[in-house]
Amino acid sequence: MSVQTPGVYTYSPREFHRQAHDALGNPQIRANFRKAMDGLMTKRRDSFGDWDLEALRELGANIRLRALAKLPDLLEQLEANCKANGIRVHWAEDGDQACRIIREICQSHDARSVVKGKSMVSEEMHLNAHLEEVGIEALESDLGEYLVQLNEQTPSHIIMPAIHLNTDEISEILHDKTGIERSRDVDYMTAAARSQLRERFMAADVGVSGVNFAVAETGSLCLVENEGNGRMTTTVPPVHVAVTGIEKVVEHLRDVPPLYSLLTRSATGQHVTTYFNMISSPRKAGEHDGPKEVHLVLVDNGRSNIYQDDELLDTLRCIRCGACMNHCPVYTRVGGHTYGTTYPGPIGSILSPHLMGLEETKDLPTASSLCGACGEVCPVKIPIPDLLVRLRRESVGEGRGNVPGAGVKRTRKEAAAWKGFQWLATHPAIWRSGTAVAGKLKVLAPSRLGVWTEYRSAPKPAGTTLHALVKRHQASKAHEEER
Amino acid sequence: MSARETILKRLRERADGPLSAPESDFAVATNRGWSVEERLARFERLISSVHGEVLHLERDDWTQGLAQLLADKGVRHLALGKEHPVAVDARRALADSGIEMVDVDRDIEAWQREQFEQVDAGLTSTRGGIAETGSLWLWPTSDEPRLISLVPSIHIAVLDADALEDTFFDVVEAHGWAERMPTNALLISGPSKTADIEQTLAYGVHGPRELVVLVRHAGAPAGEKA
Ligand code: SF4
């Protein structure tokens, strides 16, 4: 863990255990997340009140599955329709390629200032850092992202990026970094951010946004938001670049309303968001506002690898609602930063290993009690617990070996131990003599067994085996009956 | 091989073989069967629950209600179109009101700062509304561009009561959106808002602080009299 500025750490999935330990010892973090997650769970439940939720989830899952089944065709159709509408389409195999494409678009316009709407894919590929290296400033405009960026952090939740911060901390950040008065008045702070960011929208050369759904049939990009910063980003600057993972495509326009319903209710318990913004072309002749150039960057970055496998494929159904993290007992306790990845919580634990490899992320699939809450709330019915188990198997080399870094957790000792155990357990005579010997030698058993004995006492082999005890008991019983 | 070809090839040559696409049953997204009154009541309840205001007006003299609203809110500079009947009516009615009517049929490059800093309110028509979610359907045009429903602090939207439909799905299907998507299609369901500061709601974070929907009724408005 390298310290950047006092109190601000660089988190890494490799350090999951240490980071979790630190987070659990931080009552502020625990309180902030607990409060927020409790509220979100209640709101979600209430918002589905008058709906046939199961039928809707079934439809949502089915729409996403159909899109994936036709994925290559739909991507080509999306590209053709976007092009026909005047949107330029780019393809990127990984995050670096995508960054390069966006940088080149910016440079072709001599852009110095980029304003961004919320985009998790751009976080995934570290776009801001990439642009800053070539002297282009990238400013986040979603209020939560803006606060997190001012605080030199990364988002701790995919829907509510600043959920780890409370009002006092935010007041301090805004005071420190932008010079406004310290205040607990949320309206005052919001108004200050509004005027700071409005200047930046007016000055921006390029707007970069994410995409919630890309519609193949019409070549339309759909953006879901409450603040209006997404509309600003995609309307005010002269150039708009939308960046999205290749899995975000849907076949028909009519597929969009059910997914939108599921997304807003699952994410924040809202029956609808303030804005649903659908963009199908740059400014046409005679129109008076909107960007003159619109680009779409389609990013693979590991997704086509996930796509190969029937079981892992379900990962790609995700609509990034965040419900799985809101309902996860582990996420709620350790918070989003602990995972050290762009996507935290259950979705992060099943997605990050594909993006970063299991060497980096081997602890994430184990960051779950497999309680099943995530799978139960997922609006597109992703069997998250099953996928966690699959990745655990992959990490110890017991799966298909098609996840990057598979087998990283396999140790020869452990593999040999299990093999030995298997052999012993299937050979009763040797098993019995073995357990008897263990009982005799119990004084030699170690009293410390790593983390296991941190909060527990070490197990001691019993002096007499259960087998022997039962035998003795039966013998004495038979003896009694005889008398 | 280009990135495009590589990606498409990998997807097409899928290791576990081709996938079959399931059929979709959209019944859950439609067939609400609400009456006109139920739609209106639901629309009003939902949009009010997210801080939108609703005023019921008679179609014949709705501009009186508009003038009153502008006076109440202290609007001095109103951005509006010229061609849409809503704009034509409003311009006629407000001609002697002392309110400056800001033309929007200009390229934004020519008046960006003016729009951001001097316009108090934007007036737009709507194409319809959605009862289920309390949403307005807008397709901005060169007469009523995209930013006038976003940049000014107050957005006033005119909705005809009989243009309300049940669900978003119904609107998309009934009006053949898929065949004629405009540059920008919008659903607006309240004023701009955020909960990014410790889950506390605040309005007007980037877009309008207030959204007022003027619902025009053919006869006398149901409920309160205008
Ligand atoms: S996995 Fe499911 S619950 Fe989690 S973010 Fe994705 S869609 Fe939402």
XYZ file of C-alpha atoms and ligand atoms in Angstrom:
717
model
C 0.000 0.000 0.000
C 1.636 3.225 -1.070
C 0.572 6.450 0.559
C -0.207 9.296 -1.860
C -1.348 12.023 0.485
C -2.070 11.686 4.183
C -5.118 9.530 4.610
C -5.489 8.700 0.919
C -4.261 5.276 -0.102
C -3.814 3.460 -3.360
C -5.912 0.366 -2.983
C -5.049 -2.915 -4.657
C -7.013 -6.158 -4.879
C -3.798 -7.945 -3.848
C -4.126 -6.315 -0.446
C -7.764 -7.222 0.029
C -7.266 -8.832 3.441
C -5.248 -5.980 4.872
C -7.601 -3.364 3.434
C -10.614 -5.222 4.814
C -8.949 -5.324 8.205
C -8.339 -1.569 8.103
C -11.881 -0.814 6.929
C -13.415 -2.971 9.646
C -11.426 -1.021 12.200
C -12.777 2.285 10.870
C -16.133 3.008 12.540
C -16.766 6.001 10.244
C -16.572 3.883 7.087
C -18.722 1.171 8.594
C -21.367 3.641 9.737
C -21.462 5.484 6.391
C -21.982 2.287 4.407
C -24.382 0.658 6.858
C -26.665 3.679 6.854
C -26.632 4.066 3.087
C -27.128 0.385 2.303
C -30.008 -0.002 4.763
C -31.785 2.919 3.104
C -31.201 1.562 -0.387
C -32.473 -1.907 0.464
C -35.725 -0.523 1.871
C -36.222 1.802 -1.080
C -35.696 -0.974 -3.582
C -38.233 -3.197 -1.856
C -40.837 -0.417 -1.770
C -40.318 0.583 -5.395
C -41.239 -2.853 -6.696
C -44.370 -2.899 -4.528
C -47.016 -2.956 -7.246
C -45.001 -4.877 -9.833
C -44.796 -8.480 -10.814
C -41.107 -8.425 -10.004
C -40.427 -12.023 -10.945
C -41.990 -11.641 -14.378
C -40.027 -8.461 -14.929
C -36.727 -10.052 -13.867
C -37.467 -12.981 -16.134
C -37.998 -10.576 -19.042
C -34.870 -8.591 -18.157
C -32.709 -11.714 -18.043
C -34.228 -12.922 -21.263
C -33.633 -9.638 -23.129
C -29.993 -9.611 -22.067
C -29.573 -13.279 -22.990
C -31.061 -12.673 -26.432
C -28.703 -9.735 -26.956
C -25.719 -11.880 -26.004
C -26.869 -14.756 -28.199
C -26.773 -12.402 -31.189
C -23.891 -10.254 -29.964
C -21.602 -10.173 -33.028
C -24.530 -9.510 -35.385
C -25.961 -6.831 -33.112
C -22.619 -5.054 -32.820
C -22.398 -4.906 -36.592
C -25.978 -3.700 -36.826
C -25.329 -1.055 -34.174
C -22.253 0.089 -36.046
C -24.087 0.272 -39.379
C -27.001 2.242 -37.923
C -24.786 4.602 -35.960
C -22.745 5.286 -39.071
C -25.888 5.890 -41.110
C -26.925 8.427 -38.452
C -23.546 10.160 -38.572
C -22.017 8.675 -35.390
C -18.419 7.483 -35.831
C -17.733 4.043 -34.401
C -14.397 2.779 -33.047
C -13.379 -0.622 -31.707
C -10.846 -1.282 -28.961
C -9.490 -4.649 -27.874
C -8.374 -3.374 -24.504
C -8.374 -0.317 -22.268
C -5.108 1.067 -23.631
C -6.388 0.988 -27.193
C -9.588 2.701 -26.106
C -7.624 5.402 -24.274
C -5.509 5.963 -27.355
C -8.573 6.311 -29.573
C -10.127 8.888 -27.254
C -6.841 10.747 -26.869
C -6.509 10.981 -30.641
C -10.039 12.311 -31.022
C -9.230 14.939 -28.386
C -5.935 15.853 -30.012
C -7.523 16.197 -33.442
C -9.588 19.002 -31.911
C -6.673 20.486 -29.954
C -8.677 19.738 -26.831
C -7.235 20.842 -23.501
C -10.278 20.267 -21.369
C -12.564 17.242 -21.264
C -15.706 17.083 -19.166
C -16.991 13.654 -18.207
C -20.353 12.171 -17.393
C -20.346 9.055 -15.256
C -18.666 6.162 -17.027
C -17.401 3.072 -15.225
C -15.710 1.783 -18.383
C -13.581 4.919 -18.470
C -12.599 4.201 -14.843
C -11.834 0.624 -15.811
C -9.353 1.807 -18.456
C -7.948 4.706 -16.361
C -8.843 7.252 -19.004
C -8.322 10.313 -16.785
C -4.720 9.441 -15.983
C -4.052 8.654 -19.631
C -5.384 12.022 -20.793
C -3.570 13.906 -18.073
C -0.271 12.410 -19.224
C -0.657 14.264 -22.507
C -1.772 17.473 -20.863
C -5.531 17.102 -21.309
C -7.508 17.777 -18.164
C -10.419 15.392 -17.561
C -12.992 16.645 -15.093
C -15.734 14.471 -13.610
C -19.112 16.214 -13.556
C -21.371 13.781 -11.699
C -21.449 15.361 -8.234
C -20.290 12.202 -6.488
C -17.503 11.628 -9.008
C -16.511 15.297 -8.764
C -16.154 15.024 -4.985
C -14.196 11.798 -5.242
C -11.908 13.338 -7.863
C -11.341 16.449 -5.736
C -10.409 14.113 -2.888
C -7.990 12.234 -5.170
C -9.879 8.996 -4.673
C -11.747 6.536 -6.863
C -15.489 5.733 -6.613
C -16.468 3.329 -3.838
C -19.786 2.346 -5.461
C -20.737 2.078 -9.133
C -23.936 4.124 -8.737
C -23.081 6.343 -5.760
C -19.380 7.077 -6.099
C -19.042 9.177 -2.915
C -21.102 6.981 -0.641
C -18.114 6.459 1.676
C -18.042 10.176 2.533
C -20.387 11.858 4.992
C -21.592 15.457 4.977
C -18.810 16.767 7.206
C -16.107 15.138 5.136
C -17.636 16.536 1.920
C -17.876 19.995 3.425
C -14.197 19.780 4.309
C -13.230 18.628 0.795
C -15.178 21.421 -0.913
C -13.746 23.984 1.478
C -10.185 22.735 0.997
C -10.200 22.282 -2.750
C -12.608 24.935 -4.010
C -12.477 27.553 -1.285
C -16.168 27.702 -0.380
C -17.304 28.141 3.224
C -17.491 25.118 5.508
C -21.161 24.221 5.813
C -23.412 21.290 6.589
C -26.045 22.793 4.269
C -26.416 20.340 1.395
C -28.229 22.883 -0.797
C -25.394 25.367 -0.359
C -22.757 22.813 -1.292
C -24.781 21.574 -4.271
C -25.296 25.119 -5.555
C -21.577 25.825 -5.261
C -20.705 22.707 -7.243
C -23.349 23.680 -9.814
C -21.767 27.015 -10.559
C -18.213 25.622 -10.531
C -19.158 22.907 -13.003
C -21.256 25.121 -15.268
C -18.160 27.138 -16.067
C -16.407 23.928 -16.974
C -19.214 22.688 -19.224
C -19.086 25.944 -21.163
C -15.316 25.735 -21.548
C -15.006 22.021 -22.353
C -13.698 20.968 -25.758
C -14.926 17.388 -25.551
C -17.581 15.578 -23.494
C -16.991 11.920 -22.581
C -19.880 9.789 -21.355
C -20.732 6.163 -20.738
C -23.725 4.328 -22.200
C -26.388 2.356 -20.337
C -27.943 0.674 -23.362
C -26.905 0.834 -27.022
C -29.780 -0.008 -29.346
C -28.726 -1.960 -32.444
C -32.015 -1.515 -34.288
C -31.847 2.298 -34.290
C -28.205 3.141 -33.532
C -29.209 4.955 -30.331
C -27.196 5.499 -27.161
C -29.249 5.599 -23.948
C -28.064 7.370 -20.801
C -29.791 7.127 -17.424
C -29.276 9.864 -14.841
C -30.771 12.213 -12.259
C -28.449 15.184 -12.192
C -28.454 16.451 -15.772
C -24.663 16.355 -15.989
C -25.020 13.542 -18.514
C -27.211 15.729 -20.705
C -24.788 18.640 -20.259
C -21.810 16.450 -21.175
C -23.521 15.093 -24.271
C -25.034 18.404 -25.437
C -22.823 21.375 -24.526
C -19.279 20.540 -25.766
C -18.782 20.512 -29.568
C -17.617 16.878 -29.531
C -19.184 13.933 -27.682
C -17.367 10.638 -27.171
C -19.437 7.783 -25.756
C -17.482 4.812 -24.472
C -18.995 1.442 -23.637
C -18.283 -2.243 -23.149
C -19.314 -4.397 -26.111
C -21.898 -6.218 -23.966
C -24.117 -3.156 -23.493
C -25.916 -3.587 -26.802
C -29.593 -4.593 -26.966
C -31.462 -5.705 -30.059
C -34.640 -3.618 -30.205
C -35.825 -0.287 -28.896
C -38.681 -2.099 -27.194
C -36.112 -3.995 -25.115
C -35.169 -0.755 -23.416
C -38.236 0.123 -21.256
C -38.184 -3.104 -19.181
C -34.438 -2.841 -18.574
C -34.775 0.816 -17.629
C -37.525 -0.066 -15.116
C -35.351 -2.749 -13.581
C -32.277 -0.550 -13.496
C -33.717 2.446 -11.640
C -35.686 0.400 -9.129
C -32.832 -1.981 -8.406
C -30.215 0.746 -8.190
C -31.781 3.392 -5.991
C -35.409 2.350 -5.510
C -36.632 5.100 -7.848
C -39.613 4.384 -10.105
C -37.789 6.376 -12.770
C -34.766 8.679 -13.016
C -35.055 12.380 -13.793
C -33.595 11.984 -17.262
C -33.622 9.267 -19.861
C -31.460 10.635 -22.644
C -31.361 8.884 -26.032
C -28.836 10.076 -28.577
C -29.047 8.936 -32.180
C -26.984 11.426 -34.134
C -24.802 14.523 -33.988
C -26.387 17.944 -34.541
C -28.183 17.941 -37.878
C -28.329 20.839 -40.334
C -30.733 23.454 -39.015
C -30.507 22.279 -35.395
C -29.119 24.828 -32.953
C -27.412 22.870 -30.213
C -25.815 19.520 -29.490
C -22.344 18.308 -30.488
C -21.347 18.491 -34.142
C -19.410 15.256 -33.806
C -20.416 12.101 -31.929
C -18.139 9.079 -31.491
C -18.868 5.661 -30.064
C -15.974 3.599 -28.699
C -16.745 -0.106 -28.268
C -14.401 -1.685 -25.726
C -13.743 -5.412 -25.396
C -11.135 -5.555 -22.592
C -11.630 -9.201 -21.621
C -15.334 -9.411 -22.413
C -14.949 -11.569 -25.517
C -13.005 -14.036 -23.371
C -15.839 -14.234 -20.820
C -18.135 -14.751 -23.797
C -16.512 -18.074 -24.750
C -17.790 -20.020 -21.729
C -21.446 -21.015 -21.210
C -21.325 -20.494 -17.455
C -19.189 -17.349 -17.309
C -21.285 -15.751 -20.054
C -23.931 -14.826 -17.474
C -21.508 -12.236 -16.104
C -22.127 -10.182 -19.261
C -25.862 -9.845 -18.602
C -25.095 -7.230 -15.917
C -26.785 -3.820 -16.282
C -24.588 -2.245 -13.551
C -27.366 -1.415 -11.116
C -25.312 -2.001 -7.966
C -28.106 -3.884 -6.164
C -25.773 -6.803 -5.488
C -23.389 -4.578 -3.556
C -26.208 -2.824 -1.699
C -27.373 -6.198 -0.411
C -23.962 -7.762 0.217
C -23.061 -8.254 3.896
C -19.360 -8.181 3.028
C -19.526 -4.997 0.908
C -21.611 -3.235 3.561
C -18.944 -3.922 6.181
C -15.738 -3.326 4.274
C -16.887 -0.669 1.773
C -16.036 -0.308 -1.890
C -12.387 0.752 -1.770
C -11.326 -2.386 0.063
C -11.757 -4.423 -3.118
C -9.121 -2.308 -4.852
C -10.920 -2.640 -8.209
C -13.090 -0.424 -10.423
C -16.120 -2.622 -9.779
C -16.485 -3.553 -6.089
C -18.900 -5.917 -4.387
C -20.291 -9.144 -5.849
C -20.342 -7.974 -9.478
C -16.756 -6.817 -9.053
C -15.741 -10.160 -7.621
C -17.111 -12.032 -10.648
C -15.962 -9.474 -13.246
C -12.580 -8.199 -12.049
C -10.777 -11.554 -12.339
C -11.472 -11.455 -16.084
C -10.317 -7.852 -16.437
C -7.217 -8.047 -14.237
C -6.464 -11.776 -13.987
C -6.717 -14.063 -10.981
C -3.121 -13.341 -9.919
C -4.264 -9.855 -8.940
C -7.750 -10.700 -7.761
C -7.559 -14.196 -6.297
C -8.999 -13.106 -2.940
C -12.099 -11.446 -4.385
C -14.160 -14.573 -5.168
C -13.638 -15.588 -1.540
C -14.938 -12.226 -0.250
C -18.403 -13.698 0.107
C -20.246 -15.836 2.598
C -22.276 -17.255 -0.323
C -25.414 -16.114 1.481
C -27.106 -15.726 -1.899
C -28.536 -12.218 -1.414
C -26.811 -10.870 -4.541
C -28.262 -13.528 -6.803
C -31.699 -13.017 -5.333
C -31.843 -9.261 -6.019
C -30.024 -9.202 -9.351
C -32.534 -7.759 -11.853
C -31.214 -9.919 -14.678
C -30.930 -13.051 -12.553
C -27.177 -13.567 -12.732
C -26.337 -16.589 -10.548
C -23.585 -14.629 -8.798
C -22.902 -17.188 -6.022
C -22.404 -19.968 -8.588
C -19.974 -17.768 -10.483
C -18.064 -17.005 -7.286
C -17.688 -20.724 -6.664
C -16.585 -21.281 -10.248
C -13.879 -18.633 -9.891
C -12.725 -20.168 -6.608
C -12.321 -23.448 -8.462
C -10.483 -21.698 -11.295
C -8.118 -20.029 -8.851
C -7.026 -23.382 -7.381
C -6.729 -24.953 -10.813
C -9.829 -27.110 -10.521
C -11.855 -25.394 -13.274
C -11.573 -25.236 -17.038
C -8.483 -23.084 -16.909
C -9.938 -20.432 -19.226
C -9.813 -17.511 -16.801
C -6.572 -15.507 -16.885
C -4.372 -16.531 -13.956
C -6.266 -19.787 -13.371
C -4.519 -22.051 -10.881
C -2.735 -19.181 -9.141
C -3.826 -20.404 -5.722
C -2.908 -24.014 -6.358
C -0.036 -24.973 -4.071
C 1.676 -28.294 -4.455
C 1.409 -28.870 -0.715
C -2.332 -28.258 -0.631
C -2.989 -30.318 -3.737
C -0.893 -33.165 -2.289
C -2.659 -32.859 1.064
C -6.090 -33.197 -0.548
C -4.914 -36.072 -2.675
C -3.554 -37.793 0.410
C -6.764 -37.158 2.280
C -8.775 -38.625 -0.556
C -6.631 -41.737 -0.540
C -6.836 -42.127 3.234
C -10.582 -41.574 3.373
C -11.147 -44.314 0.818
C -8.941 -46.852 2.617
C -10.682 -47.572 5.963
C -8.060 -49.771 7.562
C -5.266 -47.262 7.040
C -7.611 -44.408 8.022
C -8.341 -46.081 11.377
C -4.755 -46.742 12.266
C -3.877 -43.204 11.174
C -6.472 -41.552 13.433
C -5.415 -43.763 16.337
C -1.794 -42.672 15.902
C -2.892 -38.999 15.697
C -4.682 -39.386 19.022
C -1.600 -40.831 20.664
C 0.620 -38.061 19.352
C -1.746 -35.173 20.162
C 0.802 -33.376 22.308
C 2.764 -32.741 19.135
C -0.132 -30.925 17.382
C 0.639 -27.215 16.752
C -1.277 -24.696 18.881
C -1.046 -21.927 16.277
C -2.569 -22.347 12.819
C -2.241 -18.975 11.096
C -5.407 -16.858 10.841
C -7.538 -19.731 12.026
C -6.232 -19.426 15.591
C -6.412 -15.615 15.675
C -9.877 -15.821 17.195
C -10.196 -19.560 17.880
C -8.267 -22.178 19.785
C -6.474 -24.792 17.714
C -8.230 -28.121 17.297
C -6.603 -31.018 19.206
C -7.025 -34.589 18.058
C -9.012 -36.500 20.683
C -7.148 -39.120 22.723
C -9.625 -41.736 21.568
C -11.197 -41.685 18.127
C -14.969 -41.420 17.722
C -14.868 -44.763 16.026
C -13.224 -46.366 19.077
C -15.626 -44.594 21.456
C -18.688 -45.869 19.631
C -17.268 -49.329 19.540
C -16.618 -49.269 23.281
C -20.125 -47.885 23.933
C -21.764 -50.584 21.859
C -19.736 -53.269 23.576
C -20.730 -52.092 27.069
C -24.373 -51.832 26.003
C -24.342 -55.365 24.661
C -22.722 -56.454 27.890
C -25.511 -54.811 29.948
C -28.240 -56.401 27.856
C -26.669 -59.794 28.365
C -26.994 -59.450 32.124
C -6.354 -7.806 -38.362
C -8.146 -4.720 -37.086
C -9.521 -4.607 -33.538
C -12.989 -4.791 -35.038
C -12.253 -7.986 -36.957
C -10.449 -9.578 -34.022
C -13.330 -8.924 -31.636
C -16.025 -10.072 -34.038
C -14.048 -13.179 -34.930
C -13.605 -14.125 -31.289
C -17.327 -13.669 -30.681
C -18.306 -15.672 -33.768
C -15.910 -18.533 -33.057
C -17.218 -19.002 -29.538
C -15.579 -21.956 -27.742
C -18.802 -23.358 -26.305
C -20.609 -23.044 -29.622
C -23.385 -20.783 -30.885
C -26.072 -19.589 -28.476
C -29.790 -19.746 -29.075
C -31.859 -16.625 -28.470
C -34.954 -16.950 -26.268
C -38.285 -15.352 -27.196
C -39.382 -12.443 -24.989
C -42.797 -11.989 -23.414
C -43.413 -8.270 -22.893
C -46.790 -8.626 -21.153
C -45.388 -7.262 -17.895
C -44.445 -3.971 -19.612
C -47.891 -3.142 -20.991
C -51.675 -3.631 -20.618
C -52.193 -1.448 -17.550
C -55.749 -0.647 -18.601
C -55.971 2.648 -16.699
C -58.796 5.092 -17.324
C -58.057 8.698 -18.301
C -58.635 9.800 -14.695
C -56.406 7.071 -13.299
C -53.622 8.035 -15.672
C -53.832 11.666 -14.723
C -53.957 10.936 -11.000
C -51.015 8.601 -11.227
C -48.962 10.974 -13.351
C -49.572 13.812 -10.914
C -48.841 11.717 -7.826
C -45.549 10.430 -9.210
C -44.161 13.615 -10.664
C -45.126 15.490 -7.477
C -43.342 12.860 -5.394
C -40.069 13.880 -7.055
C -40.658 17.608 -6.591
C -42.367 18.379 -9.917
C -45.264 20.862 -9.795
C -48.493 20.288 -11.700
C -50.995 22.997 -12.646
C -54.313 22.131 -14.285
C -55.484 24.636 -16.897
C -58.190 24.931 -19.494
C -56.875 24.582 -23.017
C -58.650 27.737 -24.163
C -57.045 30.109 -21.704
C -53.993 28.228 -20.460
C -51.751 31.221 -21.139
C -53.432 33.092 -18.286
C -52.167 30.393 -15.972
C -48.734 30.696 -17.579
C -48.654 34.467 -17.068
C -49.662 34.052 -13.441
C -46.990 31.403 -12.899
C -44.269 33.584 -14.434
C -45.327 36.485 -12.221
C -45.340 34.254 -9.120
C -41.861 32.934 -9.864
C -40.507 36.352 -10.804
C -39.410 35.244 -14.248
C -37.949 38.140 -16.286
C -36.347 36.266 -19.188
C -38.195 33.357 -20.760
C -36.623 31.195 -23.471
C -39.131 29.730 -25.928
C -39.680 28.663 -29.519
C -41.498 30.504 -32.283
C -43.316 27.928 -34.366
C -44.876 25.376 -32.079
C -48.472 26.379 -31.207
C -47.493 26.425 -27.523
C -44.830 29.040 -28.237
C -47.093 30.995 -30.579
C -49.844 31.181 -27.920
C -47.388 32.104 -25.193
C -45.731 34.852 -27.220
C -49.082 36.368 -28.065
C -50.289 36.284 -24.476
C -47.084 37.636 -22.976
C -46.473 40.379 -25.552
C -47.317 43.196 -23.132
C -46.242 41.486 -19.919
C -42.815 43.093 -19.722
C -41.213 39.670 -19.733
C -38.359 39.419 -22.193
C -38.942 36.602 -24.651
C -35.597 35.071 -25.536
C -35.330 33.616 -29.037
C -33.829 30.157 -29.176
C -33.588 29.756 -32.940
C -29.920 30.735 -32.792
C -26.883 28.483 -32.810
C -25.817 27.939 -29.215
C -22.275 29.106 -30.005
C -23.656 32.607 -30.462
C -25.351 32.917 -27.088
C -24.086 30.199 -24.745
C -23.173 32.466 -21.843
C -26.384 34.438 -22.204
C -28.387 31.235 -21.979
C -26.482 30.001 -18.936
C -26.519 33.274 -17.058
C -29.469 35.398 -18.101
C -32.387 33.131 -18.867
C -34.638 32.424 -15.861
C -36.952 29.870 -17.403
C -37.427 27.728 -20.495
C -40.869 26.919 -21.923
C -41.341 23.802 -24.030
C -44.100 21.725 -25.494
C -44.154 17.977 -24.909
C -45.228 15.135 -27.166
C -46.929 13.256 -24.414
C -46.544 11.809 -20.973
C -46.257 8.487 -19.180
C -48.636 7.758 -16.312
C -46.756 4.829 -14.852
C -43.620 6.773 -14.067
C -44.763 10.403 -14.135
C -42.618 11.230 -17.154
C -42.724 13.782 -19.958
C -41.837 12.824 -23.497
C -39.805 15.454 -25.389
C -38.212 15.335 -28.802
C -36.258 18.597 -29.028
C -36.382 20.365 -32.425
C -34.695 23.331 -34.039
C -37.687 25.352 -32.820
C -37.308 24.056 -29.251
C -33.658 22.960 -28.906
C -32.224 20.518 -26.370
C -30.769 22.948 -23.882
C -33.841 25.033 -23.052
C -35.237 22.193 -20.953
C -31.873 21.846 -19.186
C -29.965 25.075 -18.686
C -32.479 27.596 -17.236
C -33.340 27.238 -13.524
C -37.009 26.651 -14.225
C -38.424 24.365 -16.891
C -42.082 24.884 -17.752
C -43.533 22.069 -19.846
C -46.961 22.051 -21.455
C -48.765 18.709 -21.548
C -52.208 17.934 -22.930
C -54.147 15.725 -20.538
C -55.278 13.450 -23.352
C -51.668 12.858 -24.451
C -50.948 10.741 -21.381
C -50.305 7.054 -21.982
C -49.814 4.164 -19.601
C -46.215 2.987 -19.934
C -42.936 3.860 -21.666
C -43.224 0.598 -23.567
C -46.680 1.631 -24.824
C -45.377 4.996 -26.039
C -42.413 3.447 -27.871
C -44.674 0.902 -29.562
C -47.698 3.075 -30.332
C -45.694 5.883 -31.855
C -43.258 3.749 -33.825
C -40.173 5.281 -32.223
C -37.933 2.629 -33.718
C -38.664 3.876 -37.247
C -38.039 7.545 -36.574
C -35.656 8.258 -33.728
C -34.755 11.964 -33.643
C -31.287 13.363 -32.862
C -32.220 13.407 -29.182
C -35.207 11.776 -27.476
C -35.851 12.575 -23.826
C -37.936 11.469 -20.918
C -38.006 14.065 -18.148
C -39.447 13.069 -14.785
C -38.811 15.916 -12.386
C -36.249 18.637 -11.735
C -32.537 17.801 -11.733
C -31.529 16.161 -8.464
C -28.742 14.433 -6.583
C -28.360 12.356 -3.454
C -24.579 12.227 -3.626
C -24.076 14.110 -0.367
C -24.875 11.471 2.226
C -28.144 10.435 0.581
C -29.688 13.858 1.211
C -31.791 14.997 -1.744
C -30.875 18.321 -3.322
C -32.498 19.804 -6.427
C -31.039 21.695 -9.353
C -27.565 20.223 -9.182
C -26.893 20.717 -12.900
C -30.239 21.200 -14.615
C -33.443 23.016 -13.559
C -34.211 23.454 -9.870
C -37.914 23.493 -10.665
C -40.078 21.639 -13.152
C -43.630 22.925 -13.632
C -46.026 20.919 -15.781
C -48.967 22.849 -17.187
C -51.596 20.198 -17.877
C -54.121 21.478 -20.416
C -57.630 20.048 -20.306
C -60.094 20.171 -23.168
C -63.080 21.075 -21.000
C -63.014 22.326 -17.421
C -60.068 20.669 -15.685
C -60.770 17.690 -13.507
C -60.024 18.494 -9.891
C -59.200 22.109 -9.139
C -60.602 24.857 -11.363
C -58.074 26.995 -13.178
S -24.675 -8.277 -11.159
Fe -26.902 -7.941 -11.159
S -27.279 -6.880 -9.210
Fe -25.054 -6.703 -9.585
S -24.787 -4.755 -10.674
Fe -25.026 -6.351 -12.246
S -27.216 -6.357 -12.733
Fe -26.993 -5.280 -10.774
